[in-house]
Coordinates of C-alpha atoms in Angstrom, one line a residue:
Chain A
X1 CA 6.7 -146.8 6.8
X2 CA 4.7 -144.4 8.9
X3 CA 5.3 -140.7 8.1
X4 CA 4.7 -139.5 11.7
X5 CA 2.6 -136.6 12.9
X6 CA 0.9 -134.7 10.1
X7 CA -0.3 -131.1 10.0
X8 CA -3.9 -130.7 9.2
X9 CA -5.1 -128.6 6.4
X10 CA -8.3 -126.6 6.0
X11 CA -8.5 -127.6 2.3
X12 CA -9.1 -131.2 3.4
X13 CA -12.5 -132.7 2.5
X14 CA -14.8 -134.0 5.3
X15 CA -16.2 -136.7 3.0
X16 CA -15.9 -140.4 3.7
X17 CA -12.6 -141.7 2.6
X18 CA -12.3 -144.3 -0.2
X19 CA -10.9 -147.5 1.2
X20 CA -7.1 -148.0 1.2
X21 CA -7.7 -151.3 -0.7
X22 CA -9.6 -149.5 -3.5
X23 CA -7.0 -146.7 -3.7
X24 CA -4.1 -149.2 -3.9
X25 CA -5.6 -151.8 -6.3
X26 CA -7.5 -149.6 -8.8
X27 CA -4.8 -147.6 -10.5
X28 CA -4.1 -146.0 -13.8
X29 CA -0.3 -146.2 -14.0
X30 CA 0.3 -147.4 -17.5
X31 CA 4.1 -147.8 -17.1
X32 CA 3.2 -150.7 -14.8
X33 CA 0.4 -152.1 -17.0
X34 CA -2.7 -150.8 -18.7
X35 CA -5.3 -152.7 -16.7
X36 CA -6.3 -151.1 -13.4
X37 CA -5.3 -154.1 -11.4
X38 CA -1.9 -154.3 -13.1
X39 CA 0.1 -151.6 -11.2
X40 CA -0.5 -153.2 -7.8
X41 CA 0.8 -156.5 -9.2
X42 CA 3.8 -155.0 -10.9
X43 CA 5.3 -152.9 -8.1
X44 CA 8.7 -154.7 -8.5
X45 CA 9.2 -152.9 -11.8
X46 CA 9.9 -149.6 -10.0
X47 CA 12.4 -149.0 -7.3
X48 CA 11.4 -145.9 -5.3
X49 CA 14.7 -145.7 -3.4
X50 CA 17.2 -144.2 -3.8
X51 CA 15.5 -141.4 -5.6
X52 CA 16.4 -137.9 -6.9
X53 CA 14.0 -135.3 -8.1
X54 CA 15.7 -132.6 -10.2
X55 CA 14.3 -129.1 -10.6
X56 CA 15.7 -127.2 -13.6
X57 CA 14.9 -124.9 -16.5
X58 CA 14.1 -121.3 -15.9
X59 CA 15.2 -121.2 -12.3
X60 CA 18.0 -119.4 -10.5
X61 CA 18.9 -122.3 -8.3
X62 CA 18.5 -125.6 -10.3
X63 CA 19.2 -128.6 -8.0
X64 CA 18.4 -132.2 -7.2
X65 CA 16.7 -133.3 -4.1
X66 CA 16.9 -136.7 -2.5
X67 CA 13.6 -137.9 -1.0
X68 CA 14.8 -137.1 2.5
X69 CA 15.6 -133.6 1.5
X70 CA 12.2 -133.2 -0.1
X71 CA 10.5 -134.3 3.1
X72 CA 12.3 -131.5 5.0
X73 CA 11.3 -128.6 2.7
X74 CA 8.0 -128.1 4.5
X75 CA 6.1 -129.8 7.3
X76 CA 4.2 -132.8 6.0
X77 CA 0.5 -132.2 5.7
X78 CA -2.5 -134.5 5.4
X79 CA -4.6 -133.4 2.4
X80 CA -7.9 -135.2 1.9
X81 CA -8.8 -134.5 -1.7
X82 CA -11.4 -135.7 -4.1
X83 CA -9.9 -137.2 -7.2
X84 CA -12.0 -137.3 -10.3
X85 CA -10.7 -139.5 -13.1
X86 CA -11.4 -138.5 -16.7
X87 CA -12.9 -142.0 -17.1
X88 CA -15.9 -141.0 -14.9
X89 CA -15.0 -142.4 -11.5
X90 CA -13.9 -140.7 -8.3
X91 CA -12.3 -141.3 -4.9
X92 CA -11.6 -139.4 -1.7
X93 CA -7.9 -139.8 -1.0
X94 CA -6.0 -138.9 2.2
X95 CA -2.7 -137.8 0.6
X96 CA 0.4 -136.8 2.6
X97 CA 2.5 -134.1 1.0
X98 CA 4.0 -130.7 0.8
X99 CA 2.8 -127.7 -1.2
X100 CA 4.5 -127.6 -4.6
X101 CA 5.0 -123.9 -4.1
X102 CA 7.5 -124.6 -1.3
X103 CA 9.7 -126.6 -3.7
X104 CA 9.4 -124.0 -6.4
X105 CA 10.4 -121.3 -4.0
X106 CA 13.6 -123.2 -3.2
X107 CA 14.6 -123.2 -6.8
X108 CA 13.7 -119.5 -7.3
X109 CA 11.9 -119.3 -10.7
X110 CA 13.0 -116.7 -13.1
X111 CA 10.7 -114.0 -14.3
X112 CA 10.4 -115.5 -17.8
X113 CA 9.1 -118.8 -16.4
X114 CA 5.5 -119.3 -17.3
X115 CA 4.9 -123.0 -17.2
X116 CA 6.0 -126.0 -15.2
X117 CA 6.6 -129.4 -16.8
X118 CA 6.6 -132.6 -14.8
X119 CA 8.4 -135.7 -16.1
X120 CA 7.9 -139.2 -14.7
X121 CA 10.5 -141.9 -14.3
X122 CA 10.6 -144.3 -17.2
X123 CA 12.7 -147.5 -17.4
X124 CA 12.5 -149.1 -20.8
X125 CA 13.8 -152.4 -19.4
X126 CA 11.0 -152.9 -16.9
X127 CA 8.1 -150.7 -18.0
X128 CA 5.3 -150.8 -20.7
X129 CA 6.4 -150.1 -24.2
X130 CA 4.1 -148.2 -26.6
X131 CA 0.6 -146.9 -25.7
X132 CA 2.0 -143.4 -24.8
X133 CA 5.1 -141.5 -25.7
X134 CA 7.4 -142.2 -22.7
X135 CA 8.4 -140.8 -20.4
X136 CA 5.0 -139.6 -19.2
X137 CA 4.9 -135.9 -18.8
X138 CA 2.4 -133.3 -17.6
X139 CA 2.3 -129.5 -17.3
X140 CA 0.7 -126.7 -15.3
X141 CA 0.7 -123.0 -15.7
X142 CA 3.1 -121.4 -13.1
X143 CA 0.2 -119.9 -11.1
X144 CA -1.6 -123.3 -11.1
X145 CA 1.6 -124.9 -9.9
X146 CA 2.0 -122.3 -7.1
X147 CA -1.6 -122.6 -6.0
X148 CA -1.9 -123.7 -2.4
X149 CA -4.1 -126.7 -3.4
X150 CA -1.3 -128.1 -5.6
X151 CA 0.9 -130.6 -3.7
X152 CA 3.7 -133.1 -4.2
X153 CA 2.4 -136.2 -2.5
X154 CA 4.8 -138.5 -0.7
X155 CA 2.3 -140.5 1.2
X156 CA -1.2 -142.1 1.5
X157 CA -3.2 -142.9 4.6
X158 CA -0.3 -141.6 6.8
X159 CA 2.2 -143.9 5.3
X160 CA 4.9 -143.8 2.5
X161 CA 3.3 -143.6 -1.0
X162 CA 2.8 -147.1 -2.5
X163 CA 4.5 -147.7 -5.8
X164 CA 1.3 -148.2 -7.7
X165 CA 0.2 -144.7 -6.6
X166 CA 3.3 -143.1 -7.9
X167 CA 6.0 -143.6 -5.3
X168 CA 8.0 -141.9 -4.1
X169 CA 6.7 -138.6 -5.1
X170 CA 3.9 -137.5 -7.4
X171 CA 1.9 -134.4 -8.3
X172 CA -1.7 -133.9 -7.1
X173 CA -3.9 -131.2 -8.5
X174 CA -7.3 -131.9 -7.1
X175 CA -9.4 -129.6 -9.4
X176 CA -8.0 -131.3 -12.6
X177 CA -8.6 -134.8 -13.9
X178 CA -6.5 -137.4 -12.2
X179 CA -4.1 -138.0 -15.1
X180 CA -2.6 -134.5 -14.5
X181 CA -1.1 -135.9 -11.4
X182 CA 2.1 -137.3 -12.9
X183 CA 3.6 -140.1 -10.9
X184 CA 7.1 -141.1 -9.8
X185 CA 8.5 -137.7 -10.7
X186 CA 12.2 -137.3 -11.6
X187 CA 12.2 -133.9 -13.2
X188 CA 10.4 -130.6 -12.7
X189 CA 11.2 -128.1 -15.4
X190 CA 10.2 -124.5 -15.6
X191 CA 9.6 -123.2 -19.1
X192 CA 8.5 -120.3 -21.1
X193 CA 6.4 -122.3 -23.5
X194 CA 3.4 -124.5 -22.7
X195 CA 4.7 -128.1 -22.5
X196 CA 3.1 -130.7 -24.8
X197 CA 1.9 -133.4 -22.5
X198 CA 1.8 -137.1 -23.1
X199 CA -2.0 -137.2 -23.3
X200 CA -2.1 -134.1 -25.6
X201 CA 0.2 -136.0 -27.9
X202 CA -1.8 -139.2 -27.7
X203 CA -5.2 -137.6 -28.3
X204 CA -5.2 -133.9 -29.1
X205 CA -9.0 -133.7 -29.6
X206 CA -9.7 -135.6 -26.3
X207 CA -7.1 -134.2 -23.9
X208 CA -6.2 -130.5 -23.6
X209 CA -3.5 -128.8 -21.6
X210 CA -5.8 -127.6 -18.8
X211 CA -8.0 -130.7 -18.2
X212 CA -9.9 -128.9 -15.4
X213 CA -12.8 -131.1 -14.1
X214 CA -15.8 -129.7 -15.9
X215 CA -19.2 -131.3 -16.0
X216 CA -20.2 -129.1 -18.9
X217 CA -17.4 -130.0 -21.3
X218 CA -17.8 -133.6 -22.4
X219 CA -15.0 -135.9 -23.4
X220 CA -15.7 -136.6 -27.1
X221 CA -16.5 -140.2 -26.3
X222 CA -18.4 -139.9 -23.0
X223 CA -20.2 -137.5 -20.8
X224 CA -18.4 -135.8 -17.9
X225 CA -21.7 -134.7 -16.2
X226 CA -21.7 -137.5 -13.6
X227 CA -19.2 -139.8 -11.9
X228 CA -19.3 -143.0 -9.8
X229 CA -17.6 -142.6 -6.5
X230 CA -15.7 -145.8 -6.0
X231 CA -17.5 -147.9 -3.4
X232 CA -20.9 -146.4 -4.2
X233 CA -23.7 -147.8 -6.4
X234 CA -25.4 -144.7 -7.8
X235 CA -23.8 -141.9 -9.7
X236 CA -23.3 -138.4 -8.4
X237 CA -23.2 -135.1 -10.3
X238 CA -19.7 -134.0 -11.1
X239 CA -18.8 -130.6 -9.6
X240 CA -17.2 -127.7 -11.5
X241 CA -13.5 -127.7 -10.8
X242 CA -14.2 -130.9 -8.8
X243 CA -15.8 -128.8 -6.1
X244 CA -12.7 -126.5 -5.7
X245 CA -14.2 -123.6 -7.7
X246 CA -14.1 -121.2 -4.8
X247 CA -10.3 -121.6 -4.6
X248 CA -9.4 -121.9 -8.3
X249 CA -12.1 -120.4 -10.6
X250 CA -10.5 -116.9 -10.5
X251 CA -7.4 -118.3 -12.3
X252 CA -9.5 -118.9 -15.3
X253 CA -11.8 -115.9 -15.4
X254 CA -12.4 -114.6 -18.9
X255 CA -11.2 -117.9 -20.4
X256 CA -13.5 -120.0 -22.7
X257 CA -13.2 -123.3 -20.9
X258 CA -14.7 -125.1 -23.9
X259 CA -11.7 -124.0 -25.9
X260 CA -9.1 -124.3 -23.2
X261 CA -10.3 -127.8 -22.1
Chain B
X1 CA -17.0 -190.2 -36.5
X2 CA -20.5 -189.1 -36.0
X3 CA -21.9 -189.1 -32.5
X4 CA -25.2 -190.8 -31.9
X5 CA -28.1 -188.6 -31.1
X6 CA -27.8 -189.6 -27.5
X7 CA -24.2 -188.4 -27.5
X8 CA -25.2 -185.2 -29.2
X9 CA -27.7 -184.6 -26.4
X10 CA -25.2 -185.0 -23.7
X11 CA -22.6 -183.0 -25.5
X12 CA -25.3 -180.2 -25.8
X13 CA -25.9 -180.3 -22.1
X14 CA -22.1 -180.1 -21.4
X15 CA -21.7 -177.2 -23.8
X16 CA -24.7 -175.4 -22.2
X17 CA -23.1 -175.7 -18.8
X18 CA -19.8 -174.5 -20.2
X19 CA -21.4 -171.5 -21.9
X20 CA -23.2 -170.6 -18.7
X21 CA -20.2 -170.9 -16.5
X22 CA -18.7 -167.4 -17.2
X23 CA -21.9 -165.8 -16.0
X24 CA -22.1 -168.0 -12.9
X25 CA -18.4 -167.3 -12.1
X26 CA -19.0 -163.5 -12.5
X27 CA -22.1 -163.5 -10.3
X28 CA -20.1 -165.5 -7.7
X29 CA -17.2 -163.0 -7.9
X30 CA -19.7 -160.2 -7.5
X31 CA -21.2 -161.9 -4.4
X32 CA -17.8 -162.4 -2.9
X33 CA -16.6 -158.9 -3.7
X34 CA -13.9 -160.1 -6.0
X35 CA -14.5 -157.8 -8.9
X36 CA -12.2 -155.1 -7.7
X37 CA -12.9 -151.5 -6.7
X38 CA -15.3 -150.9 -9.5
X39 CA -17.5 -154.0 -9.8
X40 CA -20.0 -152.4 -12.1
X41 CA -17.3 -151.6 -14.6
X42 CA -15.9 -155.1 -14.3
X43 CA -19.3 -156.7 -14.9
X44 CA -20.0 -154.5 -17.9
X45 CA -16.6 -155.2 -19.3
X46 CA -16.8 -158.9 -18.8
X47 CA -20.3 -159.4 -20.2
X48 CA -19.3 -157.3 -23.2
X49 CA -16.2 -159.4 -23.8
X50 CA -18.2 -162.6 -23.5
X51 CA -20.7 -161.3 -26.1
X52 CA -17.9 -160.7 -28.5
X53 CA -16.3 -164.1 -27.7
X54 CA -19.5 -166.0 -28.3
X55 CA -20.1 -164.1 -31.6
X56 CA -16.6 -165.2 -32.8
X57 CA -17.1 -168.8 -31.5
X58 CA -20.4 -168.9 -33.4
X59 CA -18.6 -167.8 -36.5
X60 CA -16.0 -170.5 -36.0
X61 CA -18.5 -173.4 -36.3
X62 CA -18.8 -173.4 -40.1
X63 CA -15.1 -173.3 -40.9
X64 CA -14.4 -175.9 -38.2
X65 CA -17.1 -178.1 -39.8
X66 CA -15.8 -177.6 -43.2
X67 CA -12.2 -178.5 -42.4
X68 CA -12.8 -181.2 -39.9
X69 CA -15.7 -182.9 -41.6
X70 CA -17.6 -182.9 -38.3
X71 CA -20.9 -181.9 -39.8
X72 CA -22.7 -182.6 -36.5
X73 CA -21.2 -179.6 -34.8
X74 CA -23.6 -177.5 -36.8
X75 CA -26.2 -178.7 -34.3
X76 CA -24.5 -176.6 -31.6
X77 CA -24.4 -173.4 -33.5
X78 CA -27.8 -172.1 -32.5
X79 CA -27.0 -172.5 -28.8
X80 CA -23.7 -170.6 -29.2
X81 CA -25.5 -167.8 -31.1
X82 CA -28.2 -167.6 -28.4
X83 CA -25.5 -167.3 -25.7
X84 CA -23.9 -164.4 -27.6
X85 CA -27.3 -162.8 -27.4
X86 CA -27.8 -163.6 -23.8
X87 CA -24.4 -162.1 -22.8
X88 CA -25.2 -159.1 -25.0
X89 CA -28.4 -158.6 -23.1
X90 CA -26.6 -159.0 -19.8
X91 CA -24.1 -156.4 -21.1
X92 CA -26.9 -154.0 -22.0
X93 CA -28.6 -154.6 -18.6
X94 CA -25.5 -153.8 -16.6
X95 CA -25.3 -150.6 -18.5
X96 CA -29.0 -149.6 -18.3
X97 CA -29.6 -150.9 -14.8
X98 CA -26.3 -150.8 -12.8
X99 CA -24.4 -148.1 -14.7
X100 CA -27.1 -145.6 -15.6
X101 CA -29.8 -146.9 -13.2
X102 CA -32.6 -146.4 -15.7
X103 CA -31.8 -142.8 -16.3
X104 CA -33.5 -142.9 -19.7
X105 CA -32.8 -139.3 -20.8
X106 CA -29.1 -140.0 -20.1
X107 CA -29.2 -143.3 -21.9
X108 CA -30.9 -141.8 -24.9
X109 CA -28.3 -139.0 -24.9
X110 CA -25.6 -141.6 -24.7
X111 CA -26.9 -143.7 -27.6
X112 CA -27.3 -140.6 -29.7
X113 CA -24.1 -138.7 -28.8
X114 CA -21.5 -141.3 -28.1
X115 CA -20.4 -143.2 -31.2
X116 CA -19.2 -146.2 -29.3
X117 CA -22.5 -146.6 -27.6
X118 CA -24.4 -146.0 -30.8
X119 CA -22.4 -148.8 -32.4
X120 CA -22.8 -151.2 -29.6
X121 CA -26.5 -150.6 -29.3
X122 CA -27.0 -151.1 -33.0
X123 CA -25.2 -154.4 -32.8
X124 CA -27.5 -155.6 -30.1
X125 CA -30.6 -154.4 -31.8
X126 CA -29.5 -156.3 -35.0
X127 CA -28.9 -159.4 -32.9
X128 CA -32.5 -159.4 -31.7
X129 CA -34.3 -160.7 -34.9
X130 CA -31.6 -163.4 -35.1
X131 CA -32.3 -164.6 -31.7
X132 CA -36.1 -164.5 -32.3
X133 CA -35.8 -166.5 -35.5
X134 CA -33.5 -169.1 -34.1
X135 CA -36.2 -171.8 -34.0
X136 CA -37.5 -174.4 -36.5
X137 CA -40.8 -172.5 -36.9
X138 CA -39.0 -169.4 -38.0
X139 CA -36.9 -171.3 -40.5
X140 CA -40.0 -172.9 -42.0
X141 CA -41.9 -169.7 -42.1
X142 CA -39.0 -167.7 -43.6
X143 CA -37.7 -170.4 -45.9
X144 CA -34.1 -171.6 -45.8
X145 CA -32.7 -169.0 -48.2
X146 CA -34.3 -166.0 -46.5
X147 CA -33.5 -167.3 -43.1
X148 CA -29.9 -167.7 -44.1
X149 CA -29.7 -164.2 -45.6
X150 CA -31.1 -162.8 -42.4
X151 CA -28.6 -164.7 -40.2
X152 CA -25.7 -163.4 -42.2
X153 CA -26.3 -160.2 -40.2
X154 CA -23.9 -161.8 -37.7
X155 CA -21.1 -160.6 -40.0
X156 CA -21.8 -156.9 -39.6
X157 CA -22.8 -157.5 -36.0
X158 CA -19.4 -158.9 -35.1
X159 CA -17.6 -156.1 -36.8
X160 CA -19.8 -153.5 -35.0
X161 CA -19.0 -155.3 -31.7
X162 CA -15.3 -155.0 -32.4
X163 CA -15.6 -151.3 -33.3
X164 CA -17.6 -150.7 -30.1
X165 CA -14.8 -152.1 -28.1
X166 CA -12.2 -150.2 -30.1
X167 CA -13.8 -146.9 -29.6
X168 CA -14.4 -147.5 -25.9
X169 CA -10.8 -148.0 -24.8
X170 CA -8.8 -145.0 -23.8
X171 CA -5.5 -145.8 -25.4
X172 CA -4.3 -149.4 -25.2
X173 CA -6.0 -151.0 -28.2
X174 CA -4.3 -154.5 -27.8
X175 CA -7.5 -156.3 -26.9
X176 CA -9.9 -154.8 -29.4
X177 CA -7.2 -155.4 -32.0
X178 CA -7.1 -159.1 -31.2
X179 CA -10.8 -159.5 -31.5
X180 CA -10.9 -157.5 -34.7
X181 CA -8.1 -159.6 -36.3
X182 CA -10.0 -162.8 -35.4
X183 CA -13.3 -161.4 -36.7
X184 CA -11.7 -160.3 -40.0
X185 CA -10.0 -163.7 -40.4
X186 CA -13.3 -165.5 -39.9
X187 CA -15.1 -163.2 -42.3
X188 CA -12.2 -163.1 -44.8
X189 CA -12.3 -166.9 -45.0
X190 CA -16.0 -166.7 -46.0
X191 CA -15.2 -164.1 -48.7
X192 CA -12.5 -166.4 -50.0
X193 CA -14.8 -169.4 -50.1
X194 CA -17.3 -167.4 -52.0
X195 CA -14.7 -166.4 -54.5
X196 CA -13.6 -169.9 -54.9
X197 CA -17.1 -171.1 -55.4
X198 CA -17.8 -168.4 -58.0
X199 CA -14.7 -169.4 -59.9
X200 CA -15.6 -173.0 -59.7
X201 CA -19.1 -172.3 -61.0
X202 CA -17.8 -170.2 -63.8
X203 CA -15.3 -172.9 -64.9
X204 CA -17.7 -175.7 -64.3
X205 CA -20.6 -174.0 -66.0
X206 CA -18.5 -173.7 -69.2
X207 CA -17.4 -177.3 -69.1
X208 CA -20.8 -178.6 -68.3
X209 CA -22.4 -176.7 -71.1
X210 CA -20.2 -178.6 -73.5
X211 CA -20.5 -181.9 -71.9
X212 CA -24.2 -181.9 -71.0
X213 CA -25.4 -179.8 -73.8
X214 CA -27.2 -177.2 -71.9
X215 CA -28.7 -179.3 -69.2
X216 CA -29.0 -177.3 -66.1
X217 CA -27.0 -178.7 -63.2
X218 CA -27.8 -177.0 -60.0
X219 CA -24.8 -176.3 -57.8
X220 CA -25.9 -176.1 -54.2
X221 CA -23.5 -175.1 -51.5
X222 CA -23.4 -177.8 -48.9

């Protein structure tokens, strides 16, 4: 359904939006099938309601949120972000969401918390077996998780998030490759140690913890210098940090991004 | 049952239309915007898969002929092989033209730096002399034995094609695995025949020597 009036956000891109059709039919959501057309056809495999998202680990106030409770943590905002997939294509997506920082604040992280792990829903009875080590998980450093660009998305094009895009709630980190945006989240866990993510386990030489969009660091099997914006014919140059360098580069100052890829 | 040459001709025509249909359907889907959000990727992927399929179909002709006794199907093999080359060329064109838009430095970098593109490109380069020598003139010029040796290049070409697909996929290797298993079965079958033939020649050679007292009997694979 319609999510009602949305606050605007200065981080939103002014670029032309990718069509809703493309955003909802071209998905990497392996739990619902490994072909990009699969997730839109297998939406019945995931019931986004009722839903609870638990926040736990190194926090003073661990708790579970229903989706309604999540929607009330902060005013819903429209965030038009570029999304760059590690495979070399990109979109401009009008997400609806809340800053992840607002949720973290509710849980009151402890001083020892350094990382945040995100765990996706997995149902062995209905979802893909094999391919990756399920459930899907991702991770961010705590400062990345608290960054104002990082959101929990609950909607798309002003409406409830479609299943194939990670309903009912997913992570969106626009300066990182798309796979960092874990879908259909059930657990957010604060930890002291860097989490080992699903893609790091699957291909340690190909997928690192940071996975910042970086045209200068190639994937071992393909170049990351350019990308095809879905709906366009030619390719465009990929921007450092997906064009969000001004906001995020300082978090990585002094780090060798070739090593911490 | 052996078809008459008229029947062969009409079968050839039917087969030609059949082999061409995936390309026509793809172009129609492209025209009607039915190839999804990333049509260039879909086109590249489909033409690549058809190349592999035609390579494997071409490799199936000999076993099928051997086990069914339909010797006439050999007359379709050239067309099947040429379609594999045609789809391979289409695959390369989608990459060079649609995907990279003739960005030669980027293409050369890709071929040099990315193993899966190196392998795929090698396979297509190896297919070229086969396509060029697929006519009666080339067979005459080369002589049957050399021509046959040259055309055995289809064995490594198919394996390179499978490897190309395998290295390209991000994680789900189901499809490349299926192609690889079929290719290995088709090639394994040939290795097995060869071994059988070798044993037969060894055993036969010994017997014949006794029976025919040194007369040379040529054993020609038919």
